[in-house]
Coordinates of C-alpha atoms and ligand atoms in Angstrom, one line a residue:
X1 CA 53.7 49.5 53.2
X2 CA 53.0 48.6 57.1
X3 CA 51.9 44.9 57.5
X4 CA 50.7 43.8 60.4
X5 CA 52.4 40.7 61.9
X6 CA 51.2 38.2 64.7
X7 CA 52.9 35.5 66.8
X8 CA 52.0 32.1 64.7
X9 CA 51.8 29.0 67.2
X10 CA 51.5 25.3 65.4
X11 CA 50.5 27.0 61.4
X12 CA 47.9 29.5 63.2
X13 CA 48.5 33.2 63.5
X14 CA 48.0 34.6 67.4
X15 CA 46.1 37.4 66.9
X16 CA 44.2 39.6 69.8
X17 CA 47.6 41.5 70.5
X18 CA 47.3 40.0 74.7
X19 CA 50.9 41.5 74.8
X20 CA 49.6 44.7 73.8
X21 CA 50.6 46.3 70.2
X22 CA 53.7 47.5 69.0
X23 CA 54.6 50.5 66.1
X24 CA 57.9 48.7 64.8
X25 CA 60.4 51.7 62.9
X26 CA 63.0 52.0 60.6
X27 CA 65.4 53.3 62.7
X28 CA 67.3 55.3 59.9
X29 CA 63.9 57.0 59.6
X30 CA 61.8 57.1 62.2
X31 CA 58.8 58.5 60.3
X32 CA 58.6 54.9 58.0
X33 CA 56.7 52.4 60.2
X34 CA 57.9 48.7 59.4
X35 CA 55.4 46.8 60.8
X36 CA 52.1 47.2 63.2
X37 CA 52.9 44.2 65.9
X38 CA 50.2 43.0 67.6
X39 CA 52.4 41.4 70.8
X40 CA 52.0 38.0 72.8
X41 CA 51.8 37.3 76.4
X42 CA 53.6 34.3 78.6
X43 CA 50.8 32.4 77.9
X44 CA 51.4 32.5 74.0
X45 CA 54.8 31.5 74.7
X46 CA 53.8 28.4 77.1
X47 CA 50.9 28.1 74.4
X48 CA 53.8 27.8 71.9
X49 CA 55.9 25.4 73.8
X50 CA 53.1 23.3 73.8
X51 CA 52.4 23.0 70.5
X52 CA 56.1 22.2 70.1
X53 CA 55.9 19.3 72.4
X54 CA 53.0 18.1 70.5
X55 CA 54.7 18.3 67.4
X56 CA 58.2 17.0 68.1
X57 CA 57.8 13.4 67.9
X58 CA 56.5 13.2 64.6
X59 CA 59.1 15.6 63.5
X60 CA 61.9 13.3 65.0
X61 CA 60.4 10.1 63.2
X62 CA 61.0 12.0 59.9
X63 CA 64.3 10.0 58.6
X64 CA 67.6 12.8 59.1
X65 CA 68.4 12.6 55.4
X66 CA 64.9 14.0 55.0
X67 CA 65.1 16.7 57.2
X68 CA 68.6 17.6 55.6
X69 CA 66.4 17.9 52.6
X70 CA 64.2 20.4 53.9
X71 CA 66.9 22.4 55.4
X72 CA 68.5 22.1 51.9
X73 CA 65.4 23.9 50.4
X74 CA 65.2 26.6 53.3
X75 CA 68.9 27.2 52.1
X76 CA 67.5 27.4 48.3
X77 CA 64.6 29.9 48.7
X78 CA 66.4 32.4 51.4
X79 CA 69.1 32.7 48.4
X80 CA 65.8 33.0 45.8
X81 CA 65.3 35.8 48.2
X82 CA 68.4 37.4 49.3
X83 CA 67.5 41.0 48.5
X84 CA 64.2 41.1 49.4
X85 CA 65.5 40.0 52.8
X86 CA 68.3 41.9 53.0
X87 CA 66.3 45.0 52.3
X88 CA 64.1 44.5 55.3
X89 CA 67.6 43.8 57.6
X90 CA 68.4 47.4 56.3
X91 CA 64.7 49.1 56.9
X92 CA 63.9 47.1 60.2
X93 CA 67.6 47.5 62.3
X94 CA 69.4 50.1 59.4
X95 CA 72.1 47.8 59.0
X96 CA 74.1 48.8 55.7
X97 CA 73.0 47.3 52.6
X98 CA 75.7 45.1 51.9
X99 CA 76.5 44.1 55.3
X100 CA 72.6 42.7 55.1
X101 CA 73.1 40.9 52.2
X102 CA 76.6 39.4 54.0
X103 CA 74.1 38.5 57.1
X104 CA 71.9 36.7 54.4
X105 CA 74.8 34.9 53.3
X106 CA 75.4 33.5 56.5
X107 CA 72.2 31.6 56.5
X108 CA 72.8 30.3 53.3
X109 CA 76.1 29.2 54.5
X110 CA 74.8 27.8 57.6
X111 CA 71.8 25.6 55.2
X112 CA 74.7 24.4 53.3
X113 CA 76.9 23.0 55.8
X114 CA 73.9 21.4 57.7
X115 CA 72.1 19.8 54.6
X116 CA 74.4 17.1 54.3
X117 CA 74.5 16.4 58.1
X118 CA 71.3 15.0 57.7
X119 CA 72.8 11.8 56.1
X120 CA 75.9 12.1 58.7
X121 CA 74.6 12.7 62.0
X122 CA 76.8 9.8 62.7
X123 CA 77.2 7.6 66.2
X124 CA 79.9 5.1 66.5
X125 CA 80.2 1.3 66.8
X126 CA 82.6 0.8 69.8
X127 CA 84.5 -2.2 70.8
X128 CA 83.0 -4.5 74.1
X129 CA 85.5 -5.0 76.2
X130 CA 83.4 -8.2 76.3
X131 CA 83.1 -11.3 73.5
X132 CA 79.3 -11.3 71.6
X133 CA 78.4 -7.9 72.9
X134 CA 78.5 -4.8 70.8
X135 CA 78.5 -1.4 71.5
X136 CA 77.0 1.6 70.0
X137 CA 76.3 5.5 70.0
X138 CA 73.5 7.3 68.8
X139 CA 72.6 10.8 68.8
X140 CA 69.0 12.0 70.2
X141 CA 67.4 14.9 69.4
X142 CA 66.9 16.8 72.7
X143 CA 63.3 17.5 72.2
X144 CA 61.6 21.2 72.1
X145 CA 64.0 24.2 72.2
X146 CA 63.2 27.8 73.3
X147 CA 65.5 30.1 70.6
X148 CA 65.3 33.9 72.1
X149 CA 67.6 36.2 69.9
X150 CA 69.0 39.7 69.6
X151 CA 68.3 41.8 66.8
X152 CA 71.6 43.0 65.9
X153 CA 71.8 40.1 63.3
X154 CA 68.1 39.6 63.1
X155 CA 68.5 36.6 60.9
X156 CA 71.8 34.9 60.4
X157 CA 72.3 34.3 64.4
X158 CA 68.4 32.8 65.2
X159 CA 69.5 30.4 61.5
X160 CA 72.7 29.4 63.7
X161 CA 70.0 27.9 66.0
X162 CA 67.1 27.3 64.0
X163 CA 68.9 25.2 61.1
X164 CA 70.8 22.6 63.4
X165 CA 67.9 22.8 65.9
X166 CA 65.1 21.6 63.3
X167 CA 68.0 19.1 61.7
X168 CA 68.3 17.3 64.6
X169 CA 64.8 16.0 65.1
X170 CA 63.6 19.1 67.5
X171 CA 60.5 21.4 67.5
X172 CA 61.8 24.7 68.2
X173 CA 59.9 28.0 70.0
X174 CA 61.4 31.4 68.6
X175 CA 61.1 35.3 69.8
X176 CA 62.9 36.9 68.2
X177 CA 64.0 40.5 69.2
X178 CA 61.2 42.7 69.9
X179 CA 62.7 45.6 67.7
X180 CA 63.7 43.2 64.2
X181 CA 59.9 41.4 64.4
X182 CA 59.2 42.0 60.8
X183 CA 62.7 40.0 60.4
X184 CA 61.5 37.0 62.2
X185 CA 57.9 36.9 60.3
X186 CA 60.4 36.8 57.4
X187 CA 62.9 34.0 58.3
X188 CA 59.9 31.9 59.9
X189 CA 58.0 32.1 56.9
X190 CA 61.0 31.4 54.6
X191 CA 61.9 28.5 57.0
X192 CA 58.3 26.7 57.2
X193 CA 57.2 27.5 53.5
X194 CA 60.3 27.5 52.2
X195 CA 61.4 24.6 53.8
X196 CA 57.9 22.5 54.1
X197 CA 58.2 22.1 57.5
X198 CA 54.9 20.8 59.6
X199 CA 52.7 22.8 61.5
X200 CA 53.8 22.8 65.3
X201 CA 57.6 21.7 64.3
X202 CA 58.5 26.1 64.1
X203 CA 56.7 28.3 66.0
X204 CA 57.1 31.9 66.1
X205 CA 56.7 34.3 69.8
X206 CA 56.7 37.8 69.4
X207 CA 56.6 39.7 73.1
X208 CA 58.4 41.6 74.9
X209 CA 61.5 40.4 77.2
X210 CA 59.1 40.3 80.3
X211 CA 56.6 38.6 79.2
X212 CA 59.0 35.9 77.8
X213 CA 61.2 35.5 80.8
X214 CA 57.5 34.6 82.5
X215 CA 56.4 32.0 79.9
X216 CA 59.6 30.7 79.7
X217 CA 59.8 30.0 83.5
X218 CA 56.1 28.8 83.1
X219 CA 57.0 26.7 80.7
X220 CA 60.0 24.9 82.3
X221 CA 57.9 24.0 85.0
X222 CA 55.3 22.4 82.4
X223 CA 57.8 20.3 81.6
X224 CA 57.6 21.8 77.8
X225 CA 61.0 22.9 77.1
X226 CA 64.3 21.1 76.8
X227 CA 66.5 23.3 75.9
X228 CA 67.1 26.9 75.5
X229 CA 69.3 29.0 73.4
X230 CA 69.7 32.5 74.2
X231 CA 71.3 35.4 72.5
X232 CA 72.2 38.5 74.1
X233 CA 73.3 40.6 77.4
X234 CA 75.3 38.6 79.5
X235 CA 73.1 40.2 82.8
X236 CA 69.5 38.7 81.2
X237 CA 72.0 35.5 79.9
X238 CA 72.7 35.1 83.8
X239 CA 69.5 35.2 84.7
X240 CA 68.4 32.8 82.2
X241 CA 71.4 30.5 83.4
X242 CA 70.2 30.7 86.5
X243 CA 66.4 29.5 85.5
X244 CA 67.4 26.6 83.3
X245 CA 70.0 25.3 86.2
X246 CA 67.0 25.2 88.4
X247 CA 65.5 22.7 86.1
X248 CA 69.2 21.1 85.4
X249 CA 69.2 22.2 82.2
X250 CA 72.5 24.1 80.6
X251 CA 71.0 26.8 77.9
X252 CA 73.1 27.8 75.1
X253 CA 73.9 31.5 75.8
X254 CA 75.9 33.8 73.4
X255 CA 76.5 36.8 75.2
X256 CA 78.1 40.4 75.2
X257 CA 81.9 41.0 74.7
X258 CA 84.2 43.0 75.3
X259 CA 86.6 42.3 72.5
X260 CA 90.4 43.5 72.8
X261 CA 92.6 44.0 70.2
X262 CA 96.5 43.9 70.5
X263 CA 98.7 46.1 67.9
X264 CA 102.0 44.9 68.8
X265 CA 105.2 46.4 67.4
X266 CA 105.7 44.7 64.2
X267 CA 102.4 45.1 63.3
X268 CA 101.2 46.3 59.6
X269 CA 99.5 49.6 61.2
X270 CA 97.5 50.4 58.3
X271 CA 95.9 46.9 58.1
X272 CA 95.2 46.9 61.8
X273 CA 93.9 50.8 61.7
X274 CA 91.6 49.3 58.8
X275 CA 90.6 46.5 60.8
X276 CA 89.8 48.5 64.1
X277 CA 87.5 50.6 62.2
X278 CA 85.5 48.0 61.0
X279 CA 85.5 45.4 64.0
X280 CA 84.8 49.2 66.1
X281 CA 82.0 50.8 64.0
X282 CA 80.2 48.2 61.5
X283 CA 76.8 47.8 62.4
X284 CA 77.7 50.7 64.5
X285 CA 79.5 49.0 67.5
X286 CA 76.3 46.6 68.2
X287 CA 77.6 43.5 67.4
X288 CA 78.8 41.0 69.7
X289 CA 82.5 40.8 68.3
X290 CA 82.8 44.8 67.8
X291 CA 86.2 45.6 68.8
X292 CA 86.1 47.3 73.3
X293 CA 89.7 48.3 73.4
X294 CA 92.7 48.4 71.3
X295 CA 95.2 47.7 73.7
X296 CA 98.6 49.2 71.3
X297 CA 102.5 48.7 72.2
X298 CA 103.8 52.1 73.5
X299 CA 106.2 52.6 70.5
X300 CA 103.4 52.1 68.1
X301 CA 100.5 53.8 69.8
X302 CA 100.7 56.9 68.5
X303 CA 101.2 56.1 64.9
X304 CA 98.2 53.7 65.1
X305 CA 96.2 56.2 66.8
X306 CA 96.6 58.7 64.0
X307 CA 95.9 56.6 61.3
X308 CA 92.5 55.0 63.2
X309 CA 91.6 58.1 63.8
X310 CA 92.2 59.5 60.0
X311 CA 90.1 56.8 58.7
X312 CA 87.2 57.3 61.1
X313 CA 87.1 60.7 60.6
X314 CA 86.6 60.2 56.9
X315 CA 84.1 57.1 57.6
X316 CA 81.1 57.3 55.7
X317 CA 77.8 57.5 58.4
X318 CA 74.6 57.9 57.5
X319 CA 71.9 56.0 55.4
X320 CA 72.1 52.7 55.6
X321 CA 70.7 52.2 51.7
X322 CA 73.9 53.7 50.9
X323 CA 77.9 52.6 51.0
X324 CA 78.3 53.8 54.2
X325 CA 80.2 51.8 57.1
X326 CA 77.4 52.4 59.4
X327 CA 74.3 53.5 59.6
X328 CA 72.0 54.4 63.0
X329 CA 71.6 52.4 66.1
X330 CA 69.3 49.1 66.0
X331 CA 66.8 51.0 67.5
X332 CA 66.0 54.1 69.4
X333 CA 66.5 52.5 73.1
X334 CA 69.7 51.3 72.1
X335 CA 70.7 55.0 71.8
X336 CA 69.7 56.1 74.9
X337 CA 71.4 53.7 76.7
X338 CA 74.3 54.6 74.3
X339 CA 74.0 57.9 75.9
X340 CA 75.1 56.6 79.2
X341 CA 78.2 55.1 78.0
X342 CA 79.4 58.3 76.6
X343 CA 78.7 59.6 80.4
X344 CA 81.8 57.3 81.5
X345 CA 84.4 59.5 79.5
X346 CA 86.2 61.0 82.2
X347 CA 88.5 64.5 81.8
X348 CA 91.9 62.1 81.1
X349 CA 90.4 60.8 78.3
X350 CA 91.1 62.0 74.8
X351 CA 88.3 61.9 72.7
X352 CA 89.0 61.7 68.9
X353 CA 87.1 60.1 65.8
X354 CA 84.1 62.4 64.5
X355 CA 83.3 66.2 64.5
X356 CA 81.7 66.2 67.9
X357 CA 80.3 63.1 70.4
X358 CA 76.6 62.6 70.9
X359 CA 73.8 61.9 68.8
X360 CA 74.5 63.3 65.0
X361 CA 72.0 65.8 64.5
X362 CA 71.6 69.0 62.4
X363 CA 72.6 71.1 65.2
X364 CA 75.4 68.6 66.1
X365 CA 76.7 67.0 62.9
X366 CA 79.4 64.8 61.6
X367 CA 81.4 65.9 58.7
X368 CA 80.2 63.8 55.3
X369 CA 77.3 63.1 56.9
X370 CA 75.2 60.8 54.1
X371 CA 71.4 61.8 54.2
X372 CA 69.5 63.4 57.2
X373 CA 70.5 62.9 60.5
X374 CA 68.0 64.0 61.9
X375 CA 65.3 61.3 60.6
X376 CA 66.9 59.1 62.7
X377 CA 69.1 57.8 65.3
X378 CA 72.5 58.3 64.5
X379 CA 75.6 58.6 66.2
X380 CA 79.1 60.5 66.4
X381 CA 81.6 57.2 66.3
X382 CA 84.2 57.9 69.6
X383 CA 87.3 57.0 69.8
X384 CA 88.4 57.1 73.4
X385 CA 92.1 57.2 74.0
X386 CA 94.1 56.9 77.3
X387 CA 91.3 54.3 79.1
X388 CA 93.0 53.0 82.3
X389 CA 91.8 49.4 83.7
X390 CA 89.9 51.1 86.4
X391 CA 88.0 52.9 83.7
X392 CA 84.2 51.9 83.5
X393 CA 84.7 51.9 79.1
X394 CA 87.6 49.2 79.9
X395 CA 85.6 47.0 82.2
X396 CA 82.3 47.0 81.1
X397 CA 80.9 45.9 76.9
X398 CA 79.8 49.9 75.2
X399 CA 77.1 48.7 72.8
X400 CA 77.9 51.4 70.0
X401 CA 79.8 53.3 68.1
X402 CA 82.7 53.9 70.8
X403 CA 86.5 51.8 71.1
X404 CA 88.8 52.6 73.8
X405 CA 92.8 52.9 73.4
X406 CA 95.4 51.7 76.0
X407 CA 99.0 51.0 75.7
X408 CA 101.2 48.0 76.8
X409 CA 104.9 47.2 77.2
X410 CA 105.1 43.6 77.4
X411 CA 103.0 40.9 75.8
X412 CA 102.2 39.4 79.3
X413 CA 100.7 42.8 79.7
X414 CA 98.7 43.1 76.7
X415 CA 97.0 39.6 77.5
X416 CA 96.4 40.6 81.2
X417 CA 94.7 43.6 79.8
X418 CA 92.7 41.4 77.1
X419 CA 91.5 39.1 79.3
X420 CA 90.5 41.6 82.8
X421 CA 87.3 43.1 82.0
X422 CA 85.9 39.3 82.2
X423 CA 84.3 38.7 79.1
X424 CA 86.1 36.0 76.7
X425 CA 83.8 36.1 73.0
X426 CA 86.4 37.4 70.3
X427 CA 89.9 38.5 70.4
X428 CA 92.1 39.5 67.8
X429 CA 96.5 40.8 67.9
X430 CA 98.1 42.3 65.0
X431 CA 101.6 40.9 64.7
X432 CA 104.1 39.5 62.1
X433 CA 105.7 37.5 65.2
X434 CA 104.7 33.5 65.1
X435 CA 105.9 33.8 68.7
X436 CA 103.4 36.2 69.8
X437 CA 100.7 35.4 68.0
X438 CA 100.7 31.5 70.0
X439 CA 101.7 33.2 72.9
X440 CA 98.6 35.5 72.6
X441 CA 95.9 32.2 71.7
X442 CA 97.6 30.7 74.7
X443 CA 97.0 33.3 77.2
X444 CA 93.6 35.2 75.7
X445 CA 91.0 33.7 77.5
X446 CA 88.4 34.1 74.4
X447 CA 86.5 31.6 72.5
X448 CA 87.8 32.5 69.4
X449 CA 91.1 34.4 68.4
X450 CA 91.9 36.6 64.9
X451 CA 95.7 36.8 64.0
X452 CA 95.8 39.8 61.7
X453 CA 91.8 39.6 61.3
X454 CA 89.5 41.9 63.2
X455 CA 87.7 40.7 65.6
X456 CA 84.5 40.4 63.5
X457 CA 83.4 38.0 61.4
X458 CA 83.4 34.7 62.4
X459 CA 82.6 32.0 59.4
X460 CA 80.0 30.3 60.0
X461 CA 81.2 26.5 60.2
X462 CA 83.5 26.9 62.9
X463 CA 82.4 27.1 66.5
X464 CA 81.7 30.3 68.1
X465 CA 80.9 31.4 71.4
X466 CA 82.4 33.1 74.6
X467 CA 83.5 32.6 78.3
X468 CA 83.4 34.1 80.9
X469 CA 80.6 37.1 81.0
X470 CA 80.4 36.2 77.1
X471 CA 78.5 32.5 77.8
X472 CA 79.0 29.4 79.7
X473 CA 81.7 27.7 77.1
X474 CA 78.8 26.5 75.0
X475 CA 80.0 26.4 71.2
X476 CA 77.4 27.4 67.9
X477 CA 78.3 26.4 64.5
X478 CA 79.6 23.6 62.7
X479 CA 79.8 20.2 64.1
X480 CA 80.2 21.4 67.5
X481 CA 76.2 22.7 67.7
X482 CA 75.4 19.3 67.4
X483 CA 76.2 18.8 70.9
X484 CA 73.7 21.4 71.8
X485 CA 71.0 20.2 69.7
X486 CA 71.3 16.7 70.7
X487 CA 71.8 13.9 73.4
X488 CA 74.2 11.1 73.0
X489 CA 72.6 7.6 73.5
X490 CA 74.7 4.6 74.6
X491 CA 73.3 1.5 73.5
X492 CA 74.7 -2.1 74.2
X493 CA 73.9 -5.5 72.7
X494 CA 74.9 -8.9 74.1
X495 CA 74.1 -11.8 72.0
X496 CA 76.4 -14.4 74.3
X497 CA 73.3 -15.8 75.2
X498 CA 75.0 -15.2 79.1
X499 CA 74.8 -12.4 81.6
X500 CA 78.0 -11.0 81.0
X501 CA 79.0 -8.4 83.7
X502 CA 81.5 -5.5 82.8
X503 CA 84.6 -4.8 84.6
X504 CA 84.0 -8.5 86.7
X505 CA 83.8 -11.0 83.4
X506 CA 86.7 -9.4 81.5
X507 CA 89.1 -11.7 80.0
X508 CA 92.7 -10.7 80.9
X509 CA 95.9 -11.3 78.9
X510 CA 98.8 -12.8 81.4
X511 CA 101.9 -10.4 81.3
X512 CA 105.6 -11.3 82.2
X513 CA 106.8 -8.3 84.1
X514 CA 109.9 -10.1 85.2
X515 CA 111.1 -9.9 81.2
X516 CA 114.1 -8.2 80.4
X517 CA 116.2 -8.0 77.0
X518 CA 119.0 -10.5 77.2
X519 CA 121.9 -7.4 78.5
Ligands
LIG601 C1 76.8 38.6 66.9 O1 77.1 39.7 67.0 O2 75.9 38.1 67.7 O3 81.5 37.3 63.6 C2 77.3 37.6 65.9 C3 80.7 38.2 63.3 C4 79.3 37.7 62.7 C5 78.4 37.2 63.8 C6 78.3 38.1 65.0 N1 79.6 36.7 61.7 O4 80.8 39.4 63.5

């Protein structure tokens, strides 16, 4: 069944495709169209923006425990439809079943935590340093908020942004990717029906990244957007950086990793072979925690080597309706850029993981391969062993199926090598040494750290987010998005009846300095 689906811009869909049309495919076949897109331009983004701005007032006027209430319900009817939507995360990006409905989960998770925050969203009473005055703290919403997302998690990271966003009193703008649009119809709908949210307050862009960058810009300077949230590469997160510091704004940007992993000698190698094979492949290397490099002690390199490579050789890959630990890429371009990472293996490399490298096709296939390969875009997961820090795969983040291997001989070594590509999202060390493990979280220069954990999945109430080339140290999830989403407000009340002026009118308390205890 092929829907069509339009931007929708304050309740009204945005029809007339200005940004051209768009055949949106299943990417695990390539034959079963998903959706018929009819595309906005920069104008339906600034068009959206300003719909927002009319709408946000209103929306912040609604009382916080009210809008908890809503957000409860969102969190209600995304569960009501769990499989529905999960189903469409596997069809539209071919994301494994189950890891969809984990993804749908997240949402959920993400409803319930914020739900009550509604009756929280606390400021503080402070102490004057004045009699008769009082002062106090109050959080503000920030106003409208451009969301643009990646599609690798089409609907649990926009709801990281959307749910504390729309909690907090602001209108929000989203565009989601351009290849998981049927995914965004689905999670807007969800939100504003689901969650009885006015016209105006959720709007919904779908355009390429062009024409947003334009009505983004445009609508900075239109004075229609507060703040933006981006997910994604860390070059287009620059350059989005760049646009909202013009307009001395700071965007929330989650950006590209390249996650290290430290097998240190005491480490349960089996656990940690386990680990790197899901942190590496799931979602087949395209998420923004996969494992880059496992960066193993000389005397356990070998062993861990053999046993990744044993359990990635007898990986299930294929169809992502099926238990398989991943399926294709999120989407055709994504494997042609994949292509040029696989160009950086150089001849002192050893290559190991899969049957052959490249794109799994008939003529080129992957032992156990589950369903057709050639129906869509699927590729050989690549191990790449003996990377040296000057190596393009150590430096730079491989979105795909590919994890580099270096070795180590002290832990000072190991963190230097986790931290020099630059990046700073996830990190992870295998170890049953308490010493190492602090000394690791004390050196890594990551946002978030896994002892004996891959460096995948982050729960969604604590705060995530990178430095570095992986974001500018702003922080999603849990309390801490709060801060993104809203604008502390000092207030202070003098009732004295007198102008009392701080730091000059401060009553002070006469110290002896000269005492001493009788000796
Ligand atoms: C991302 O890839 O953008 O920790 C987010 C994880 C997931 C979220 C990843 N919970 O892997």
């Amino acid at each position: 069944m092929t829907r069509t689906i339009t931007s929708v811009i304050g309740g009204t869909p945005a029809t007339g495709a200005p940004g051209g049309r768009l055949a949106d495919r299943n990417p695990a076949q390539l034959d079963d169209l998903v959706a018929d897109v009819e595309l906005g331009d920069s104008d339906t983004f600034v068009a959206a923006c300003r719909a927002a701005r009319e709408a946000q007032l209103a929306w912040a006027d609604v009382p916080a425990p009210v809008r908890g209430r809503a957000i409860a319900h969102i969190g209600r009817v995304v569960e009501a439809n769990a499989e529905s939507l999960a189903q469409l995360v596997t069809r539209e990006i071919g994301k494994p079943y189950a890891e969809a409905l984990g993804e749908v989960r997240e949402i959920v998770d993400t409803c319930d935590f914020f739900l009550g925050e509604g009756r929280r969203l606390y400021g503080q009473t402070v102490p004057s340093e004045m009699p008769d005055k009082q002062l106090f703290t109050f959080r503000n919403p920030v106003g409208v908020a451009a969301i643009i997302t990646a599609g690798n998690f089409p609907v649990a990271v926009p709801s990281w942004y959307l749910v504390p966003a729309l909690l907090c009193g602001n209108a929000v703008v989203w565009k989601p990717a351009d290849y998981s649009p049927a995914c965004g119809e689905a999670l807007y709908e969800l939100f504003v029906r689901g969650g009885g949210i006015p016209d105006g307050v959720l709007n919904l862009v779908l355009a390429d990244g062009e024409a947003t960058f334009a009505g983004l810009s445009q609508a900075l300077d239109a004075g229609y957007v507060d703040k933006v949230g981006f997910t994604g590469s860390s070059q287009v997160g620059s350059k989005i950086g760049e646009l909202t510091g013009r307009h001395l704004q700071s965007a929330c940007l989650e950006l590209g990793g390249k996650n290290p992993m430290v097998v240190t000698p005491s480490a349960d190698l089996d656990l940690a072979a386990e680990a790197a094979l899901f942190s590496g492949f799931g979602t087949a290397g395209q998420r923004c925690t996969s494992l880059g490099t496992v960066i193993a002690h000389e005397s356990v390199h070998d062993d861990f080597l053999a046993r990744f490579d044993k359990l990635t050789q007898q990986a299930a890959v294929g169809d992502p309706t099926q238990a398989v630990v991943f399926g294709p890429m999120l989407d055709p371009k994504f494997g042609e850029r994949f292509e040029d990472f696989l160009g950086w293996i150089q001849p002192h490399h050893t290559v190991l993981g899969s049957s052959a490298t490249g794109r799994i096709t008939a003529a080129n296939p992957r032992d156990g391969f589950v369903g057709d390969p050639d129906a869509g875009v699927y590729y050989h997961p690549t191990i790449v062993d003996g990377v040296r820090e000057t190596d393009e795969i150590f430096r730079n983040e491989t979105f795909g199926p590919l994890v580099g291997v270096t070795t180590y001989r002290a832990l000072d070594e190991a963190i230097r090598l986790a931290n020099a590509p630059g990046y700073g999202l996830s990190s992870s060390i295998y170890t049953t040494d308490a010493n190492d493990a602090f000394r690791f979280r004390r050196g890594i220069s990551a946002g978030m750290v896994s002892i004996n954990n891959s460096t995948s999945g982050a729960e969604a109430h604590l705060p995530f987010g990178g430095n570095g080339k992986s974001g500018n140290g702003s922080r999603q999830s849990g309390v801490w998005v709060l801060d993104q989403f809203t604008r502390w407000q000092s207030m202070n009340w003098d009732y004295s009846g007198r102008l009392q002026k701080a730091q000059m009118d401060v009553a002070e308390l006469v110290p002896d300095e000269s005492f001493r205890l009788p000796g």
